[in-house]
mmCIF file of C-alpha atoms and ligand atoms in Angstrom:
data_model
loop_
_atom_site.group_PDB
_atom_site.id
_atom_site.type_symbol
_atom_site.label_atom_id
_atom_site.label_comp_id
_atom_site.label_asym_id
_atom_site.label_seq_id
_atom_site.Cartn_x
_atom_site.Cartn_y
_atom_site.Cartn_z
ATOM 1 C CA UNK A 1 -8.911 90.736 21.736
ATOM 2 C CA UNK A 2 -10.073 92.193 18.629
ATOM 3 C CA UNK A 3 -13.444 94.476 20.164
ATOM 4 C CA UNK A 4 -15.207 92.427 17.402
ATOM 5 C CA UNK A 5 -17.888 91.645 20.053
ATOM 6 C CA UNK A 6 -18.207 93.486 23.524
ATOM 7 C CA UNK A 7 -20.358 91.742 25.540
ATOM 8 C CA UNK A 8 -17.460 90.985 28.213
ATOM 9 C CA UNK A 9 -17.945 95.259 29.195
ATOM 10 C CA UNK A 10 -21.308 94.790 29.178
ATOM 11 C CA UNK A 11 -21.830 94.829 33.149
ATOM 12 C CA UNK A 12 -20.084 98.305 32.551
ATOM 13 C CA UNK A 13 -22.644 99.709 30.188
ATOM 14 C CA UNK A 14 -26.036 98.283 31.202
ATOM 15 C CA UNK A 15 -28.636 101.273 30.954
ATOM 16 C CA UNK A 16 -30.346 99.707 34.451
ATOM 17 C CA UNK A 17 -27.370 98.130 36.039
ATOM 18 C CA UNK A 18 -29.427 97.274 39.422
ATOM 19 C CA UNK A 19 -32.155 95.125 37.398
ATOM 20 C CA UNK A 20 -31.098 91.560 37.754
ATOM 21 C CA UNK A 21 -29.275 89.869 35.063
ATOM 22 C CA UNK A 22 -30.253 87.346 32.838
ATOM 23 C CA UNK A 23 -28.418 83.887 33.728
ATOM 24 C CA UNK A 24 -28.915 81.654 31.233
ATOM 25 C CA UNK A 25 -25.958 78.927 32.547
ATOM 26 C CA UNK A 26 -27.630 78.255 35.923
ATOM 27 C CA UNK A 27 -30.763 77.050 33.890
ATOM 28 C CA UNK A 28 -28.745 75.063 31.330
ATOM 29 C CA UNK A 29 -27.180 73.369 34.135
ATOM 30 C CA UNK A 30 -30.702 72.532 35.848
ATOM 31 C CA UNK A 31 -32.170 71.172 32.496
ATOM 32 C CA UNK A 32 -28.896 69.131 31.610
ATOM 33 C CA UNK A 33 -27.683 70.331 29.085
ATOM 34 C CA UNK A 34 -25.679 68.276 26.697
ATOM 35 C CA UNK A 35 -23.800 69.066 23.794
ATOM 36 C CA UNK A 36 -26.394 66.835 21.651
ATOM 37 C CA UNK A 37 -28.976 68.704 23.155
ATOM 38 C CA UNK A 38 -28.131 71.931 22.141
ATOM 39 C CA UNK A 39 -27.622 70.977 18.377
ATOM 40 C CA UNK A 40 -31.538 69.343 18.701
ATOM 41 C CA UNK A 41 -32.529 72.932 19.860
ATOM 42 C CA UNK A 42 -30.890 74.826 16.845
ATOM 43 C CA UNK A 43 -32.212 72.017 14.847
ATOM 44 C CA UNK A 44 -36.130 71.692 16.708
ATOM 45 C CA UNK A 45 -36.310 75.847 15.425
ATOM 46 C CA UNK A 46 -35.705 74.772 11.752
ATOM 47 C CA UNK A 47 -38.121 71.902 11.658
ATOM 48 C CA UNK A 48 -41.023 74.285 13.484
ATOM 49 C CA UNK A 49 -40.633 76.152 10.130
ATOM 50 C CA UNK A 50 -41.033 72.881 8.230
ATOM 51 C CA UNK A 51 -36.831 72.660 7.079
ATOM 52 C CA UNK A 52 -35.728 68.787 7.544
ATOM 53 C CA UNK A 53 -34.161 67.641 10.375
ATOM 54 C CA UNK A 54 -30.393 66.735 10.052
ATOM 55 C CA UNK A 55 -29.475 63.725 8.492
ATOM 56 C CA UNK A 56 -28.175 60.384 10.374
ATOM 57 C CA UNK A 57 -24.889 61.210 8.943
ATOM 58 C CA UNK A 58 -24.521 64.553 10.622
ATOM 59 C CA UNK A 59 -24.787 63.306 13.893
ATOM 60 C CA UNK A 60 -22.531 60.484 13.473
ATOM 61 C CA UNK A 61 -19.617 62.182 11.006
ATOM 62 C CA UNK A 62 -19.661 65.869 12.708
ATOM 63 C CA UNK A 63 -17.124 66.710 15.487
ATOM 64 C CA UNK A 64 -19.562 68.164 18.138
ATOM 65 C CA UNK A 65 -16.956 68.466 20.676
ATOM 66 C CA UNK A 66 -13.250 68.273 21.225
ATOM 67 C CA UNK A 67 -12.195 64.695 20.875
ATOM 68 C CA UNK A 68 -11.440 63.275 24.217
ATOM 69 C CA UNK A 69 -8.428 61.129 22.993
ATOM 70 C CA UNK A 70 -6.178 64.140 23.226
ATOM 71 C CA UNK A 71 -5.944 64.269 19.000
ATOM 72 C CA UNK A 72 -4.573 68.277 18.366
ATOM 73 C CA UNK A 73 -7.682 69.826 16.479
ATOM 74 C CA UNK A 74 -8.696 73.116 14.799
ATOM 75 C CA UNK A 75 -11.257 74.129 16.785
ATOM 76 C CA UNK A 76 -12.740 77.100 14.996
ATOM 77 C CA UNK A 77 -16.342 76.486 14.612
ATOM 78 C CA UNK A 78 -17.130 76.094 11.141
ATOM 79 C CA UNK A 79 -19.890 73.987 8.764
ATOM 80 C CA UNK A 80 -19.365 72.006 5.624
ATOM 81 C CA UNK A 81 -20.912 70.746 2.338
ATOM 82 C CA UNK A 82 -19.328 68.093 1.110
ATOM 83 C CA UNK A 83 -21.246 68.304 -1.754
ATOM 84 C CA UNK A 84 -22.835 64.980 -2.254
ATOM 85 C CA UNK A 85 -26.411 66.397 -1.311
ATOM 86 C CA UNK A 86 -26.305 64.228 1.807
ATOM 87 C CA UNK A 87 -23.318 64.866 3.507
ATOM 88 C CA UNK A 88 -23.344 67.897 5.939
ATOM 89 C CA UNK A 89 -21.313 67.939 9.212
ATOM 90 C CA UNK A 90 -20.140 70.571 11.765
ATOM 91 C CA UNK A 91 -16.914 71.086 13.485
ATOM 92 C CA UNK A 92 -16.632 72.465 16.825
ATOM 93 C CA UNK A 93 -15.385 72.375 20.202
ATOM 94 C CA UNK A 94 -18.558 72.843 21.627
ATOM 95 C CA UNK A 95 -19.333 73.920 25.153
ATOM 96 C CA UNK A 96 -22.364 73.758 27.311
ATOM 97 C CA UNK A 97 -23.076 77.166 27.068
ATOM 98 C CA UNK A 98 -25.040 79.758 26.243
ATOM 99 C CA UNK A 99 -22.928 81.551 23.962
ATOM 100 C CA UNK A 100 -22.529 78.333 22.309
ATOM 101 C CA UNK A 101 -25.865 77.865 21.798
ATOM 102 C CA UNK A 102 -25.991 80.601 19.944
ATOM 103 C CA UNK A 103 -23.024 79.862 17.373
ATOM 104 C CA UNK A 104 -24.341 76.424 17.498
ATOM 105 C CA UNK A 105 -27.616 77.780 16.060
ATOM 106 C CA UNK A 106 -25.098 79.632 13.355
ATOM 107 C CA UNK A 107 -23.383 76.585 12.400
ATOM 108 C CA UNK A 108 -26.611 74.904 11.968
ATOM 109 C CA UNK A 109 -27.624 77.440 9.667
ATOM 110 C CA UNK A 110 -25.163 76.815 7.184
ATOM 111 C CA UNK A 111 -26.217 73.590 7.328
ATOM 112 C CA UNK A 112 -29.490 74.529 6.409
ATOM 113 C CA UNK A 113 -28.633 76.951 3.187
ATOM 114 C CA UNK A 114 -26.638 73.680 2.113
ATOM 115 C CA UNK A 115 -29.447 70.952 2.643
ATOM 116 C CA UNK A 116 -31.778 73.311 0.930
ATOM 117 C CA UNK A 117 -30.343 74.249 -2.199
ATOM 118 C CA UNK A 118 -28.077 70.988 -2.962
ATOM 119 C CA UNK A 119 -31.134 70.178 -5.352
ATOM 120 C CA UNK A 120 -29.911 72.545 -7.423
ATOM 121 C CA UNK A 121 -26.912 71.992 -9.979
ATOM 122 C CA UNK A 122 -23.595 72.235 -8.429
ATOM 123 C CA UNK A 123 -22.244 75.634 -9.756
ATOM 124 C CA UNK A 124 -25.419 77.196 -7.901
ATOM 125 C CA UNK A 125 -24.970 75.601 -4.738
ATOM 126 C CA UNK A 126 -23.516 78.451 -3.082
ATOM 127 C CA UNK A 127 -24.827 81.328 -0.619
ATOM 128 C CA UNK A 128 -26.904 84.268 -3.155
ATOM 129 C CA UNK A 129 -23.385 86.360 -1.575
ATOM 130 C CA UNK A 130 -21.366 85.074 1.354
ATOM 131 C CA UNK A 131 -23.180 87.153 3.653
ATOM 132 C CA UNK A 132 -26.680 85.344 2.899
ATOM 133 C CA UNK A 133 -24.717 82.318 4.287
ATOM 134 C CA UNK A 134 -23.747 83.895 7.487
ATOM 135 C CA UNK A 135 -27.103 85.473 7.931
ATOM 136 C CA UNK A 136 -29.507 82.477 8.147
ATOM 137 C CA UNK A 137 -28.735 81.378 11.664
ATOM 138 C CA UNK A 138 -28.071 84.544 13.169
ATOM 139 C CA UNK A 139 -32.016 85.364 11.923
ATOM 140 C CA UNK A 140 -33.204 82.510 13.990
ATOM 141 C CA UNK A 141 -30.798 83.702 16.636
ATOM 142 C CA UNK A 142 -32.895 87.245 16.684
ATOM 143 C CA UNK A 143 -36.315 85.004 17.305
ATOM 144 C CA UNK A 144 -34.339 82.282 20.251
ATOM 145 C CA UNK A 145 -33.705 85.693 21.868
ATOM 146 C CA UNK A 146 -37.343 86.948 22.657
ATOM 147 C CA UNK A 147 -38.778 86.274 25.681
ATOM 148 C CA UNK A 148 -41.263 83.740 23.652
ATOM 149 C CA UNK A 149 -39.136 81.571 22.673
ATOM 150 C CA UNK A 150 -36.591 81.844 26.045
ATOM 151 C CA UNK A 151 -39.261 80.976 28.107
ATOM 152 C CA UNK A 152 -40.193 77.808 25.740
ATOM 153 C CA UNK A 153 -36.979 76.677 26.434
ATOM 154 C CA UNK A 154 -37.407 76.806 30.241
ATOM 155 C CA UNK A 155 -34.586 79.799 29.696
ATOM 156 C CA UNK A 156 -36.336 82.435 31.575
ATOM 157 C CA UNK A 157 -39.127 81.628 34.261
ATOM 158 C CA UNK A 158 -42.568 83.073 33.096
ATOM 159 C CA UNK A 159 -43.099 84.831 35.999
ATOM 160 C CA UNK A 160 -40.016 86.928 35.171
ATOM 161 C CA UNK A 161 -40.740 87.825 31.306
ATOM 162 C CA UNK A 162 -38.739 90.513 29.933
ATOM 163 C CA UNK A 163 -41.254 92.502 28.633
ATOM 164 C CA UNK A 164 -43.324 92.549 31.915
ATOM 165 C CA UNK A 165 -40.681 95.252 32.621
ATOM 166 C CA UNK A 166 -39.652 98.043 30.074
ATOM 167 C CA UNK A 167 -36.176 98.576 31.500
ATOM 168 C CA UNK A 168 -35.167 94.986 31.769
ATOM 169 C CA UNK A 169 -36.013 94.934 28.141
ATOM 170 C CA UNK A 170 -33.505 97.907 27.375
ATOM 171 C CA UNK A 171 -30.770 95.558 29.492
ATOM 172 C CA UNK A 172 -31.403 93.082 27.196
ATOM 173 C CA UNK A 173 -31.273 94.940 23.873
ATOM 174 C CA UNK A 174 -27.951 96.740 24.960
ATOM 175 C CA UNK A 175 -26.665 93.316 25.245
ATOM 176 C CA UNK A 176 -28.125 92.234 22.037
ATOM 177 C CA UNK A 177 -26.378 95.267 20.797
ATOM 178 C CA UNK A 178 -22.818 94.735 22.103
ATOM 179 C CA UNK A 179 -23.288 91.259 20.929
ATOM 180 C CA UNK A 180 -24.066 92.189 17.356
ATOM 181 C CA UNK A 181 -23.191 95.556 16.389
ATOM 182 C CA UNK A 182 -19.545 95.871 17.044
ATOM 183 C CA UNK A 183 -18.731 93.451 14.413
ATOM 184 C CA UNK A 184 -19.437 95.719 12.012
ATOM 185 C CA UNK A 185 -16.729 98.189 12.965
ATOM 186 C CA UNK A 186 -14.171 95.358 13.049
ATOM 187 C CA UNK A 187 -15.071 93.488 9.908
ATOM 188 C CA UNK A 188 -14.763 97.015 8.266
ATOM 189 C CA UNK A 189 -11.326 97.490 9.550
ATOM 190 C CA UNK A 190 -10.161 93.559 8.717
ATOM 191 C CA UNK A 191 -11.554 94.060 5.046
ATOM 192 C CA UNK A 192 -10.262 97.423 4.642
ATOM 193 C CA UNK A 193 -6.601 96.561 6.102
ATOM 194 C CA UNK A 194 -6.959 93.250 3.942
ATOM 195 C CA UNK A 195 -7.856 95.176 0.892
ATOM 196 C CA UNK A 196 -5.037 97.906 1.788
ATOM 197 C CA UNK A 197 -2.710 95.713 2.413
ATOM 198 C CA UNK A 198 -3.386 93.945 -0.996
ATOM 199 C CA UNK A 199 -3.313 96.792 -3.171
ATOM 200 C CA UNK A 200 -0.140 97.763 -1.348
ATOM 201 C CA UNK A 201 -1.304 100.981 -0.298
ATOM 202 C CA UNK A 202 0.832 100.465 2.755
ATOM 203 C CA UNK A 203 4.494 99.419 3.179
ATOM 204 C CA UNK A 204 5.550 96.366 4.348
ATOM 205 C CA UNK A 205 7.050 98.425 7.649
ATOM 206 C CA UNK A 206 3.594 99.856 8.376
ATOM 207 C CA UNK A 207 1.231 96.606 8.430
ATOM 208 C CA UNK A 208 0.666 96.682 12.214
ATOM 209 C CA UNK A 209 0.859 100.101 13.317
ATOM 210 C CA UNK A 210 -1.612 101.055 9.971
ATOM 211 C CA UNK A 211 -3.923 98.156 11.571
ATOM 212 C CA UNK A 212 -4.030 100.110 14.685
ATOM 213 C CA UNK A 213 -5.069 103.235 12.998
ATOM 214 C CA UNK A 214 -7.651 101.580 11.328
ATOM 215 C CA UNK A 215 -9.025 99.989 14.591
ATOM 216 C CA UNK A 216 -8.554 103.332 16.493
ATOM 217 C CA UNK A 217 -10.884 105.134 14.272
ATOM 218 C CA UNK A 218 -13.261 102.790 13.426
ATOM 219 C CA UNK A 219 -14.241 101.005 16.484
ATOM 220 C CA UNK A 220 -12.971 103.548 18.805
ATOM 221 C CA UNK A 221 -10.703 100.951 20.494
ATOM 222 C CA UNK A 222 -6.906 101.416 21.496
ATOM 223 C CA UNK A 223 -4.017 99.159 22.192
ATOM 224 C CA UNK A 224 -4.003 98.019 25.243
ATOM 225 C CA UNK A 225 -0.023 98.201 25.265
ATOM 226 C CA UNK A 226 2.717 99.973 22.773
ATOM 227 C CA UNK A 227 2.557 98.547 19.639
ATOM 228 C CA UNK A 228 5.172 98.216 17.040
ATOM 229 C CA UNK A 229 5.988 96.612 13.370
ATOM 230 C CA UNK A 230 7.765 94.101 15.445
ATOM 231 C CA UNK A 231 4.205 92.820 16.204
ATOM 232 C CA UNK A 232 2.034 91.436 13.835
ATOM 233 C CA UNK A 233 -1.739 91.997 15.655
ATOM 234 C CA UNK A 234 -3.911 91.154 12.499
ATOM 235 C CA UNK A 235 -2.430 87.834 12.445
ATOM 236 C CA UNK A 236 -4.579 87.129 15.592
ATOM 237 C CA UNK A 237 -7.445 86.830 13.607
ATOM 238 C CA UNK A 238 -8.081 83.048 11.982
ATOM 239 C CA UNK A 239 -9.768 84.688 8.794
ATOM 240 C CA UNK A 240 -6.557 86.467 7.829
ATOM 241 C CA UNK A 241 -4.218 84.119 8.212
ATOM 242 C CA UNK A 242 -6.531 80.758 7.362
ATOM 243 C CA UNK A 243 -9.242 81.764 5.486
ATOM 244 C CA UNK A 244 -10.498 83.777 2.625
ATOM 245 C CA UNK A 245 -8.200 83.780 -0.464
ATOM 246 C CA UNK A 246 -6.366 86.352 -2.242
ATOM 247 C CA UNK A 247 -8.776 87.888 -4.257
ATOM 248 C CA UNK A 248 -7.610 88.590 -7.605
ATOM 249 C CA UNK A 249 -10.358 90.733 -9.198
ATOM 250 C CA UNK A 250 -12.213 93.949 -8.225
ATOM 251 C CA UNK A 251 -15.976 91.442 -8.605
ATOM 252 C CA UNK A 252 -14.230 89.202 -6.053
ATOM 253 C CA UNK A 253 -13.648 91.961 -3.565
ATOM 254 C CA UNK A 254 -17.077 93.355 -4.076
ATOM 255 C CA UNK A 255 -18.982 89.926 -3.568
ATOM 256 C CA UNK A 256 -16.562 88.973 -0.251
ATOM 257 C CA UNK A 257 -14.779 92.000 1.320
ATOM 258 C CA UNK A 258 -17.875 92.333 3.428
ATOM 259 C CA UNK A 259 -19.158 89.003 4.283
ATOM 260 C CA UNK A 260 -19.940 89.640 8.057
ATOM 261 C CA UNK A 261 -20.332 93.359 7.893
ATOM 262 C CA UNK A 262 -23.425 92.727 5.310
ATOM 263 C CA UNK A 263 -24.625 89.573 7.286
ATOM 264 C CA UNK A 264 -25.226 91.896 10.122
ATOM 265 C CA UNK A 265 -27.532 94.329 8.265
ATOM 266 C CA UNK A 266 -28.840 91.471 6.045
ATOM 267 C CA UNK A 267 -29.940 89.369 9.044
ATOM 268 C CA UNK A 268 -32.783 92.211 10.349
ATOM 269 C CA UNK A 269 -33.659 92.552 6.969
ATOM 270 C CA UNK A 270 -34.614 88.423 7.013
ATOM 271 C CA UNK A 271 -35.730 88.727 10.529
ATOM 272 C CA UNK A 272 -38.526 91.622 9.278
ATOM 273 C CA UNK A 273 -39.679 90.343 6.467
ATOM 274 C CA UNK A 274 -40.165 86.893 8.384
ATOM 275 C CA UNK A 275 -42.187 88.472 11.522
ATOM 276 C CA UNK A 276 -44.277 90.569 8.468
ATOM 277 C CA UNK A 277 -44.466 86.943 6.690
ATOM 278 C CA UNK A 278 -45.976 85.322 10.145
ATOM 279 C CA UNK A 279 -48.357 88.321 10.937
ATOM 280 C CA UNK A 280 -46.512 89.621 13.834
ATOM 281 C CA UNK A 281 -44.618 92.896 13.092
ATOM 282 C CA UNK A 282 -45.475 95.420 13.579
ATOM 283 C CA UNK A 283 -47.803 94.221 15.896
ATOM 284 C CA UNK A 284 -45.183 93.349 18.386
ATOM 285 C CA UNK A 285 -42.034 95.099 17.912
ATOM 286 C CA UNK A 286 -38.828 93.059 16.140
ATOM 287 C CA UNK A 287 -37.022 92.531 19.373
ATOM 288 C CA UNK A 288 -39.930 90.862 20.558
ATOM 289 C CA UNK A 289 -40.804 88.662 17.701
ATOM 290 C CA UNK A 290 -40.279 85.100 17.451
ATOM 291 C CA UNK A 291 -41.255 83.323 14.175
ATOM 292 C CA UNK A 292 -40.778 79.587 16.252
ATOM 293 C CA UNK A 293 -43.456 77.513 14.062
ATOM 294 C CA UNK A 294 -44.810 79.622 11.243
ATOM 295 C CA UNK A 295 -45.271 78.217 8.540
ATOM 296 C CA UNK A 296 -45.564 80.812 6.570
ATOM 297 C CA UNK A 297 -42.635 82.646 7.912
ATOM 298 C CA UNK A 298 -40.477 79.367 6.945
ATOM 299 C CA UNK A 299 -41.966 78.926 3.210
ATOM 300 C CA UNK A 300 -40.335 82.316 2.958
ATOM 301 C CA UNK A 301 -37.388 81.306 4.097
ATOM 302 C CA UNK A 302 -37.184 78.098 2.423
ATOM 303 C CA UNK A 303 -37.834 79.712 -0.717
ATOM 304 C CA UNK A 304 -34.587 81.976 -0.634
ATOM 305 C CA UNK A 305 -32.350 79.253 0.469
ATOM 306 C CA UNK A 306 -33.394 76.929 -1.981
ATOM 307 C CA UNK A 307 -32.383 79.496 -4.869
ATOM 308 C CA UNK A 308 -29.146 79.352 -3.103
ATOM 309 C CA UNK A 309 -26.620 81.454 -6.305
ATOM 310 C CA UNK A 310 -29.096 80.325 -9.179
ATOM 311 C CA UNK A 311 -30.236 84.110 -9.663
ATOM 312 C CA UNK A 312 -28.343 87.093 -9.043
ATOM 313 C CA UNK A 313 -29.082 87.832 -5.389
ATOM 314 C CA UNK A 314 -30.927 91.249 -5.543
ATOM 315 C CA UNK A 315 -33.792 89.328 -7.078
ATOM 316 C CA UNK A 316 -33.515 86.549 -4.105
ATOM 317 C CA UNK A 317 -33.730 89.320 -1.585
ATOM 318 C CA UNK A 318 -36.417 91.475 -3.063
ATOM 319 C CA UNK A 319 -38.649 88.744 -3.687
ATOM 320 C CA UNK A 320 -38.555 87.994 -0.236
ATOM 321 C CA UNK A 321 -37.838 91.074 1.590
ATOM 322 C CA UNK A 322 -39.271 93.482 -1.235
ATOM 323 C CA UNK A 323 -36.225 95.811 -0.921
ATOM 324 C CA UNK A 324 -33.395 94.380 -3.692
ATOM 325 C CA UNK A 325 -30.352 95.527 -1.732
ATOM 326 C CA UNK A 326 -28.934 96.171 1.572
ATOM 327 C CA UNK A 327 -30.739 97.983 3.649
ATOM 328 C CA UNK A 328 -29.926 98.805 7.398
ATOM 329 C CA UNK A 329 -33.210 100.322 8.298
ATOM 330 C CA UNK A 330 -35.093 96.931 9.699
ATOM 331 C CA UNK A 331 -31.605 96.837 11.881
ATOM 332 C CA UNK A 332 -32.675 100.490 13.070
ATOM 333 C CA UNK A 333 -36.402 99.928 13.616
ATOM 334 C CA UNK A 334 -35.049 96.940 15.719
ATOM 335 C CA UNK A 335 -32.946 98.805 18.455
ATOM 336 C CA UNK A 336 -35.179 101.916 18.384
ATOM 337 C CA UNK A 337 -36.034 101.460 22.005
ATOM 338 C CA UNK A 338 -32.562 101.249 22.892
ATOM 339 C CA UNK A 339 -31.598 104.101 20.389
ATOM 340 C CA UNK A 340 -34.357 106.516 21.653
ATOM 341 C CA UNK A 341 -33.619 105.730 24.979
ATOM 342 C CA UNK A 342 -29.614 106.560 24.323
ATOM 343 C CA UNK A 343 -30.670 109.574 22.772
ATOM 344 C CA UNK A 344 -32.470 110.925 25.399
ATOM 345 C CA UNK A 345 -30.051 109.663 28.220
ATOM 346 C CA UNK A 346 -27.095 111.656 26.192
ATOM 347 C CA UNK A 347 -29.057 114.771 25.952
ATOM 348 C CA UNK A 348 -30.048 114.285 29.678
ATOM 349 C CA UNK A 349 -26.272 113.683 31.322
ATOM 350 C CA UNK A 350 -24.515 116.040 28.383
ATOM 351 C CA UNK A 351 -22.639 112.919 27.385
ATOM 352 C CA UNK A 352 -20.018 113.676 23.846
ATOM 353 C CA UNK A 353 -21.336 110.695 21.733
ATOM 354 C CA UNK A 354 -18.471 109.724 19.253
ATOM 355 C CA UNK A 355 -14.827 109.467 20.281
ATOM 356 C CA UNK A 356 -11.658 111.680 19.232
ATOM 357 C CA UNK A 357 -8.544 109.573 17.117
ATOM 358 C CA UNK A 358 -5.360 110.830 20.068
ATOM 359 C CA UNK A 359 -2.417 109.111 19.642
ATOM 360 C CA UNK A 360 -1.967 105.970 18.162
ATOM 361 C CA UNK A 361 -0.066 103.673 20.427
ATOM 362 C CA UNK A 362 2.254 102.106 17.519
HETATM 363 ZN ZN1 ZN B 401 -20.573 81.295 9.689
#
């Protein structure tokens, strides 16, 4: 609905469509799968790295999956601190799945950053920036999603290792790709209209069609029907109606407005400097690299989330990244395969890489 995400085309876009595809579900099914199970998984990654395991409370407090009673729920995944250093639960609707293994290992993050700095004194026990917080499990996410650490999950059979074959390995980074990468055209575009809408650079007539322009040239998407103000599309999304505040000052709108966009870029930045940490990169290359058990890689780690917002968060990064700001080249060196490949497969069928605004359907 919202293009933040476009793995449902991705049958469409595969660079070797007749390699077989990677089902995960059939082999979920065959292990049974639980719910429970797939929090231990997200959880089993952190303790490899020597993070503690999830308290008693967690398992018995948290809503793991839609209450069975019928009760009406909110059922947007989400993690909280309740700020008592002990108290941590999740609340989700959680499905055996996959995909839900995957925003299960997110949520679990969170839960992580918050264990690991609650020894510090309340004010500080907060993300470095809110797109540290979103970061942490989507960096284990990049290591679940090698071949390593698929296969020790009894995910993918050895015998059928991605990187036995170079193009199945493309297949999988283009679906890494649409997995990851169009979220940071849309959180753009939400932030922007947000901040737009805030500073009342529009009307009030023009909120959805100047959403649509926005999302047109951006992420290159179009409505799939005629749009007018008598729709109200950005309401769709939870975070603008539910979530994030008004923000009052310009500090506020620097440290938030970009929450997801940054925890995209920061996330290969962690991911790097973790696989450098555990003596792997550049070795093996990023997409390949699973940090599952280092200890050194998770002393890193540790040591950033424990600082949680004591110092000002350039310092947090640098000291464990080296680099003390954002910097989208560890995402780059981690789809180069896919990127050189592209490039050469554009030059090759004379392809027009980009897209053209047209009409705006509102
Ligand atoms: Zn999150």
């Amino acid at each position: 609905m919202w293009g933040q995400d476009w793995m449902s085309i991705s049958e469409l876009l595969m660079p070797f469509p007749e390699k077989p595809k990677q089902t995960f579900a059939k082999k979920m099914r065959a292990q049974n799968y639980t719910v429970e199970k797939m929090y231990r998984v997200a959880e089993d990654f952190f303790v490899s790295l020597n993070f503690s395991s999830l308290p008693e409370s967690f398992w018995k407090l948290s809503m793991l999956k839609k209450p069975a009673d019928g009760r009406r729920v909110m059922c947007q995944p989400s993690a909280w601190d309740f700020c008592d250093t002990q108290d941590f639960r999740i609340k989700m609707c959680t499905e055996v799945s996959f995909k839900d293994l995957l925003i299960v290992t997110h949520e679990v993050g969170h839960i992580q950053y918050y264990m690991e700095y609650s020894g510090q004194p309340f004010v500080f026990r907060q993300g470095a920036k809110p797109a540290f917080h979103e970061a942490v499990g989507d960096t284990m996410v990049l290591s679940l999603l090698t071949p390593e650490h698929l296969e020790r999950l009894g995910l993918v059979d050895p015998k059928d290792l991605l990187d036995n074959d170079e193009q199945k390995s493309l297949n999988f980074l283009m679906e890494i790709a649409l997995k990851k990468l169009p979220l940071v055209a849309f959180s753009y575009v939400m932030y922007k209209w947000r901040h737009d809408v805030m500073s009342k650079t529009y009307s009030s007539e023009q909120l959805n069609c100047r959403w649509w322009e926005l999302r047109e040239k951006f992420e290159g998407v179009k409505a799939p029907s005629k749009r007018s103000e008598e729709d109200f599309d950005p309401g769709s999304k939870w975070h603008v109606v539910a979530d994030l505040p008004f923000l009052r000052t310009a500090e506020l709108i620097k440290v938030n407005i970009f929450r997801y966009q940054f925890s995209k870029i920061l996330e290969f930045q962690f991911h790097k400097a973790l696989c450098e940490a555990a003596g792997k990169y550049p070795t093996i290359p990023l997409h390949k690299c699973s940090i599952y058990g280092n200890a050194e890689a998770g002393e890193k780690f540790r040591t950033l989330l424990k600082a949680g917002y004591s110092e000002a968060w350039e310092d947090t990064l640098e000291d464990m990244t080296g680099v003390a700001d954002m910097d989208v080249r560890p995402l780059l060196e981690y789809f180069k395969p896919l990127h050189d490949y592209l490039v050469a497969e554009n030059a090759r069928t004379g392809e027009t890489v980009g897209w053209t605004k047209g009409e705006t359907r509102c």
